[in-house]
mmCIF file of C-alpha atoms in Angstrom:
data_model
loop_
_atom_site.group_PDB
_atom_site.id
_atom_site.type_symbol
_atom_site.label_atom_id
_atom_site.label_comp_id
_atom_site.label_asym_id
_atom_site.label_seq_id
_atom_site.Cartn_x
_atom_site.Cartn_y
_atom_site.Cartn_z
ATOM 1 C CA MET A 1 -86.842 39.039 -76.300
ATOM 2 C CA SER A 2 -87.282 35.449 -75.223
ATOM 3 C CA PRO A 3 -90.706 34.067 -74.258
ATOM 4 C CA ARG A 4 -89.374 33.404 -70.737
ATOM 5 C CA SER A 5 -88.213 36.944 -70.023
ATOM 6 C CA PRO A 6 -90.346 39.127 -67.751
ATOM 7 C CA LYS A 7 -91.197 41.493 -70.581
ATOM 8 C CA ALA A 8 -92.727 38.669 -72.636
ATOM 9 C CA GLY A 9 -95.118 37.494 -69.942
ATOM 10 C CA PRO A 10 -98.812 36.840 -70.450
ATOM 11 C CA GLU A 11 -99.550 40.558 -70.364
ATOM 12 C CA ALA A 12 -97.292 41.207 -73.350
ATOM 13 C CA TRP A 13 -98.952 38.429 -75.315
ATOM 14 C CA LEU A 14 -102.399 39.708 -74.356
ATOM 15 C CA ALA A 15 -101.522 43.256 -75.429
ATOM 16 C CA SER A 16 -100.107 41.963 -78.728
ATOM 17 C CA LEU A 17 -103.177 39.843 -79.433
ATOM 18 C CA ALA A 18 -105.484 42.744 -78.588
ATOM 19 C CA LEU A 19 -103.607 45.042 -80.972
ATOM 20 C CA ALA A 20 -103.677 42.443 -83.757
ATOM 21 C CA ALA A 21 -107.409 41.908 -83.234
ATOM 22 C CA ILE A 22 -108.073 45.662 -83.354
ATOM 23 C CA CYS A 23 -106.160 45.903 -86.634
ATOM 24 C CA LEU A 24 -107.999 42.962 -88.201
ATOM 25 C CA ILE A 25 -111.430 44.132 -87.043
ATOM 26 C CA SER A 26 -110.833 47.692 -88.256
ATOM 27 C CA LEU A 27 -109.378 46.563 -91.580
ATOM 28 C CA GLY A 28 -112.282 44.182 -92.129
ATOM 29 C CA ASN A 29 -114.763 46.925 -91.343
ATOM 30 C CA VAL A 30 -113.121 49.368 -93.751
ATOM 31 C CA VAL A 31 -113.053 46.801 -96.577
ATOM 32 C CA VAL A 32 -116.693 45.807 -96.028
ATOM 33 C CA ARG A 33 -117.800 49.448 -95.736
ATOM 34 C CA TYR A 34 -116.185 50.451 -99.026
ATOM 35 C CA ALA A 35 -117.279 47.308 -100.842
ATOM 36 C CA THR A 36 -120.894 47.190 -99.668
ATOM 37 C CA ASP A 37 -121.758 50.599 -98.103
ATOM 38 C CA ALA A 38 -122.528 48.751 -94.856
ATOM 39 C CA SER A 39 -120.373 48.149 -91.823
ATOM 40 C CA PHE A 40 -120.006 45.541 -89.121
ATOM 41 C CA ALA A 41 -122.001 46.515 -86.043
ATOM 42 C CA PHE A 42 -119.618 44.924 -83.571
ATOM 43 C CA THR A 43 -116.424 46.699 -84.594
ATOM 44 C CA GLU A 44 -116.706 49.785 -82.391
ATOM 45 C CA GLU A 45 -117.684 47.890 -79.246
ATOM 46 C CA TYR A 46 -114.990 45.237 -79.639
ATOM 47 C CA SER A 47 -112.335 47.758 -80.655
ATOM 48 C CA VAL A 48 -112.938 49.924 -77.589
ATOM 49 C CA PHE A 49 -112.864 46.869 -75.318
ATOM 50 C CA LEU A 50 -109.666 45.554 -76.907
ATOM 51 C CA LEU A 51 -108.052 48.993 -76.670
ATOM 52 C CA VAL A 52 -108.710 49.062 -72.916
ATOM 53 C CA VAL A 53 -107.298 45.529 -72.530
ATOM 54 C CA MET A 54 -104.242 46.462 -74.581
ATOM 55 C CA THR A 55 -103.666 49.587 -72.471
ATOM 56 C CA PHE A 56 -103.855 47.820 -69.113
ATOM 57 C CA ALA A 57 -101.825 44.823 -70.295
ATOM 58 C CA GLY A 58 -99.188 47.175 -71.698
ATOM 59 C CA ALA A 59 -99.126 49.063 -68.400
ATOM 60 C CA ALA A 60 -98.406 45.771 -66.598
ATOM 61 C CA VAL A 61 -95.491 45.125 -68.962
ATOM 62 C CA ALA A 62 -94.202 48.662 -68.365
ATOM 63 C CA ALA A 63 -94.498 48.217 -64.605
ATOM 64 C CA ARG A 64 -92.437 45.028 -64.694
ATOM 65 C CA SER A 65 -89.707 46.495 -66.856
ATOM 66 C CA ASN A 66 -89.480 49.726 -64.812
ATOM 67 C CA GLN A 67 -90.777 51.836 -67.679
ATOM 68 C CA HIS A 68 -93.873 53.169 -65.934
ATOM 69 C CA ILE A 69 -94.448 56.891 -65.636
ATOM 70 C CA ARG A 70 -92.756 58.470 -62.643
ATOM 71 C CA ILE A 71 -90.864 61.614 -61.778
ATOM 72 C CA GLU A 72 -87.185 60.736 -61.984
ATOM 73 C CA LEU A 73 -85.891 64.152 -60.961
ATOM 74 C CA ILE A 74 -86.049 63.206 -57.282
ATOM 75 C CA GLU A 75 -84.674 59.743 -57.987
ATOM 76 C CA HIS A 76 -81.588 61.153 -59.702
ATOM 77 C CA ARG A 77 -80.909 63.803 -57.044
ATOM 78 C CA LEU A 78 -81.200 61.654 -53.898
ATOM 79 C CA PRO A 79 -78.184 59.974 -52.316
ATOM 80 C CA ALA A 80 -77.989 56.245 -52.999
ATOM 81 C CA SER A 81 -78.778 55.420 -49.372
ATOM 82 C CA TRP A 82 -82.223 57.049 -49.713
ATOM 83 C CA LEU A 83 -83.202 55.286 -52.932
ATOM 84 C CA PRO A 84 -84.679 52.156 -51.288
ATOM 85 C CA LEU A 85 -87.057 54.352 -49.279
ATOM 86 C CA LEU A 86 -88.058 56.209 -52.438
ATOM 87 C CA TYR A 87 -88.621 52.911 -54.287
ATOM 88 C CA VAL A 88 -90.900 51.679 -51.503
ATOM 89 C CA LEU A 89 -92.820 54.986 -51.485
ATOM 90 C CA GLN A 90 -93.273 54.825 -55.272
ATOM 91 C CA TRP A 91 -94.444 51.227 -54.993
ATOM 92 C CA ALA A 92 -96.827 51.985 -52.106
ATOM 93 C CA ALA A 93 -98.410 54.951 -53.892
ATOM 94 C CA SER A 94 -98.876 52.903 -57.062
ATOM 95 C CA LEU A 95 -100.307 49.982 -55.126
ATOM 96 C CA LEU A 96 -102.757 52.240 -53.306
ATOM 97 C CA VAL A 97 -104.124 53.653 -56.564
ATOM 98 C CA LEU A 98 -104.328 50.211 -58.165
ATOM 99 C CA ALA A 99 -105.941 48.661 -55.076
ATOM 100 C CA ILE A 100 -108.666 51.305 -55.242
ATOM 101 C CA ALA A 101 -109.163 50.517 -58.933
ATOM 102 C CA VAL A 102 -109.356 46.776 -58.169
ATOM 103 C CA TRP A 103 -111.835 47.324 -55.351
ATOM 104 C CA TYR A 104 -114.205 49.596 -57.257
ATOM 105 C CA GLY A 105 -113.706 47.699 -60.511
ATOM 106 C CA ALA A 106 -114.669 44.434 -58.814
ATOM 107 C CA ILE A 107 -117.743 46.041 -57.249
ATOM 108 C CA PHE A 108 -118.707 47.502 -60.613
ATOM 109 C CA ALA A 109 -118.222 44.165 -62.406
ATOM 110 C CA PHE A 110 -120.297 42.356 -59.768
ATOM 111 C CA GLU A 111 -123.081 44.937 -60.048
ATOM 112 C CA GLU A 112 -123.085 44.618 -63.840
ATOM 113 C CA TYR A 113 -123.383 40.855 -63.443
ATOM 114 C CA GLU A 114 -126.048 41.096 -60.746
ATOM 115 C CA TRP A 115 -128.152 43.617 -62.652
ATOM 116 C CA GLU A 116 -127.692 41.702 -65.922
ATOM 117 C CA SER A 117 -126.703 44.883 -67.746
ATOM 118 C CA LEU A 118 -126.232 44.570 -71.475
ATOM 119 C CA SER A 119 -123.846 46.473 -73.720
ATOM 120 C CA PRO A 120 -125.530 49.166 -75.812
ATOM 121 C CA GLY A 121 -124.184 48.030 -79.169
ATOM 122 C CA LEU A 122 -124.500 44.258 -79.267
ATOM 123 C CA GLY A 123 -126.509 43.492 -76.160
ATOM 124 C CA LEU A 124 -123.810 41.295 -74.619
ATOM 125 C CA PRO A 125 -123.460 41.064 -70.830
ATOM 126 C CA ASN A 126 -121.522 44.135 -69.703
ATOM 127 C CA TRP A 127 -119.607 42.296 -66.966
ATOM 128 C CA ILE A 128 -117.645 40.455 -69.666
ATOM 129 C CA TYR A 129 -116.054 43.773 -70.617
ATOM 130 C CA VAL A 130 -115.771 45.232 -67.115
ATOM 131 C CA ILE A 131 -114.170 42.254 -65.330
ATOM 132 C CA TRP A 132 -110.858 42.921 -67.079
ATOM 133 C CA LEU A 133 -110.299 46.159 -65.131
ATOM 134 C CA PRO A 134 -109.696 44.544 -61.719
ATOM 135 C CA VAL A 135 -107.937 41.531 -63.238
ATOM 136 C CA LEU A 136 -105.382 43.589 -65.164
ATOM 137 C CA CYS A 137 -104.936 46.073 -62.295
ATOM 138 C CA GLY A 138 -104.109 43.039 -60.140
ATOM 139 C CA ALA A 139 -101.548 41.976 -62.739
ATOM 140 C CA MET A 140 -100.002 45.439 -62.577
ATOM 141 C CA MET A 141 -99.789 45.170 -58.786
ATOM 142 C CA ILE A 142 -97.917 41.873 -59.082
ATOM 143 C CA ARG A 143 -95.541 43.276 -61.704
ATOM 144 C CA LEU A 144 -94.885 46.416 -59.646
ATOM 145 C CA THR A 145 -94.001 44.244 -56.663
ATOM 146 C CA GLN A 146 -91.613 42.164 -58.777
ATOM 147 C CA ASN A 147 -90.030 45.376 -60.039
ATOM 148 C CA LEU A 148 -89.659 46.695 -56.473
ATOM 149 C CA ILE A 149 -87.896 43.500 -55.389
ATOM 150 C CA ASP A 150 -85.498 43.780 -58.329
ATOM 151 C CA ARG A 151 -84.769 47.447 -57.604
ATOM 152 C CA LEU A 152 -84.219 46.831 -53.890
ATOM 153 C CA ARG A 153 -81.758 44.067 -54.765
ATOM 154 C CA GLY A 154 -79.896 46.522 -56.983
ATOM 155 C CA ARG A 155 -80.598 44.667 -60.216
ATOM 156 C CA ASP A 156 -81.352 46.541 -63.369
ATOM 157 C CA ASN A 157 -83.729 45.241 -66.034
ATOM 158 C CA ALA A 158 -81.074 43.368 -68.010
ATOM 159 C CA GLN A 159 -79.818 41.531 -64.913
ATOM 160 C CA ALA A 160 -83.350 40.627 -63.817
ATOM 161 C CA GLU A 161 -84.210 39.275 -67.271
ATOM 162 C CA GLU A 162 -80.982 37.273 -67.458
ATOM 163 C CA GLU A 163 -81.531 35.710 -64.022
ATOM 164 C CA HIS A 164 -85.165 34.967 -64.823
ATOM 165 C CA TYR A 165 -84.178 33.307 -68.109
ATOM 166 C CA GLU A 166 -81.513 31.162 -66.441
ATOM 167 C CA SER A 167 -83.881 29.867 -63.740
#
């Protein structure tokens, strides 16, 4: 997978970095706990945050590469002339759900910032953790739209990657 292909976009790098950080934090905590009978206080809070980032970033990658969860039974049974309508309906339903998540996530992040809420474990500002929800949902919306355009043009994932790499 080349760095310029759609699958290796910023979301893929972010998900990979989040996973690597989770592994390093958890490994460090286990080593310190067995060596000293104490543990790092920040590991749980950071690991949960990084797991959420990894999940949403991975969902954006899946949306771009047409690997998101959907019911394909209808897609495989419809005549080819109806597929563009189905693709648009799938896209619209996904966008509606993600737009709601962006809207309420942004309101929640702003309220956390405004109220100066602190995280329970480390006492860091909560908005730092929460702001990633609307940002990564927005990334998924962009990737879903790119995927819709590719599907409406009749390109599969390999063709879309090849054309993207050549441009």
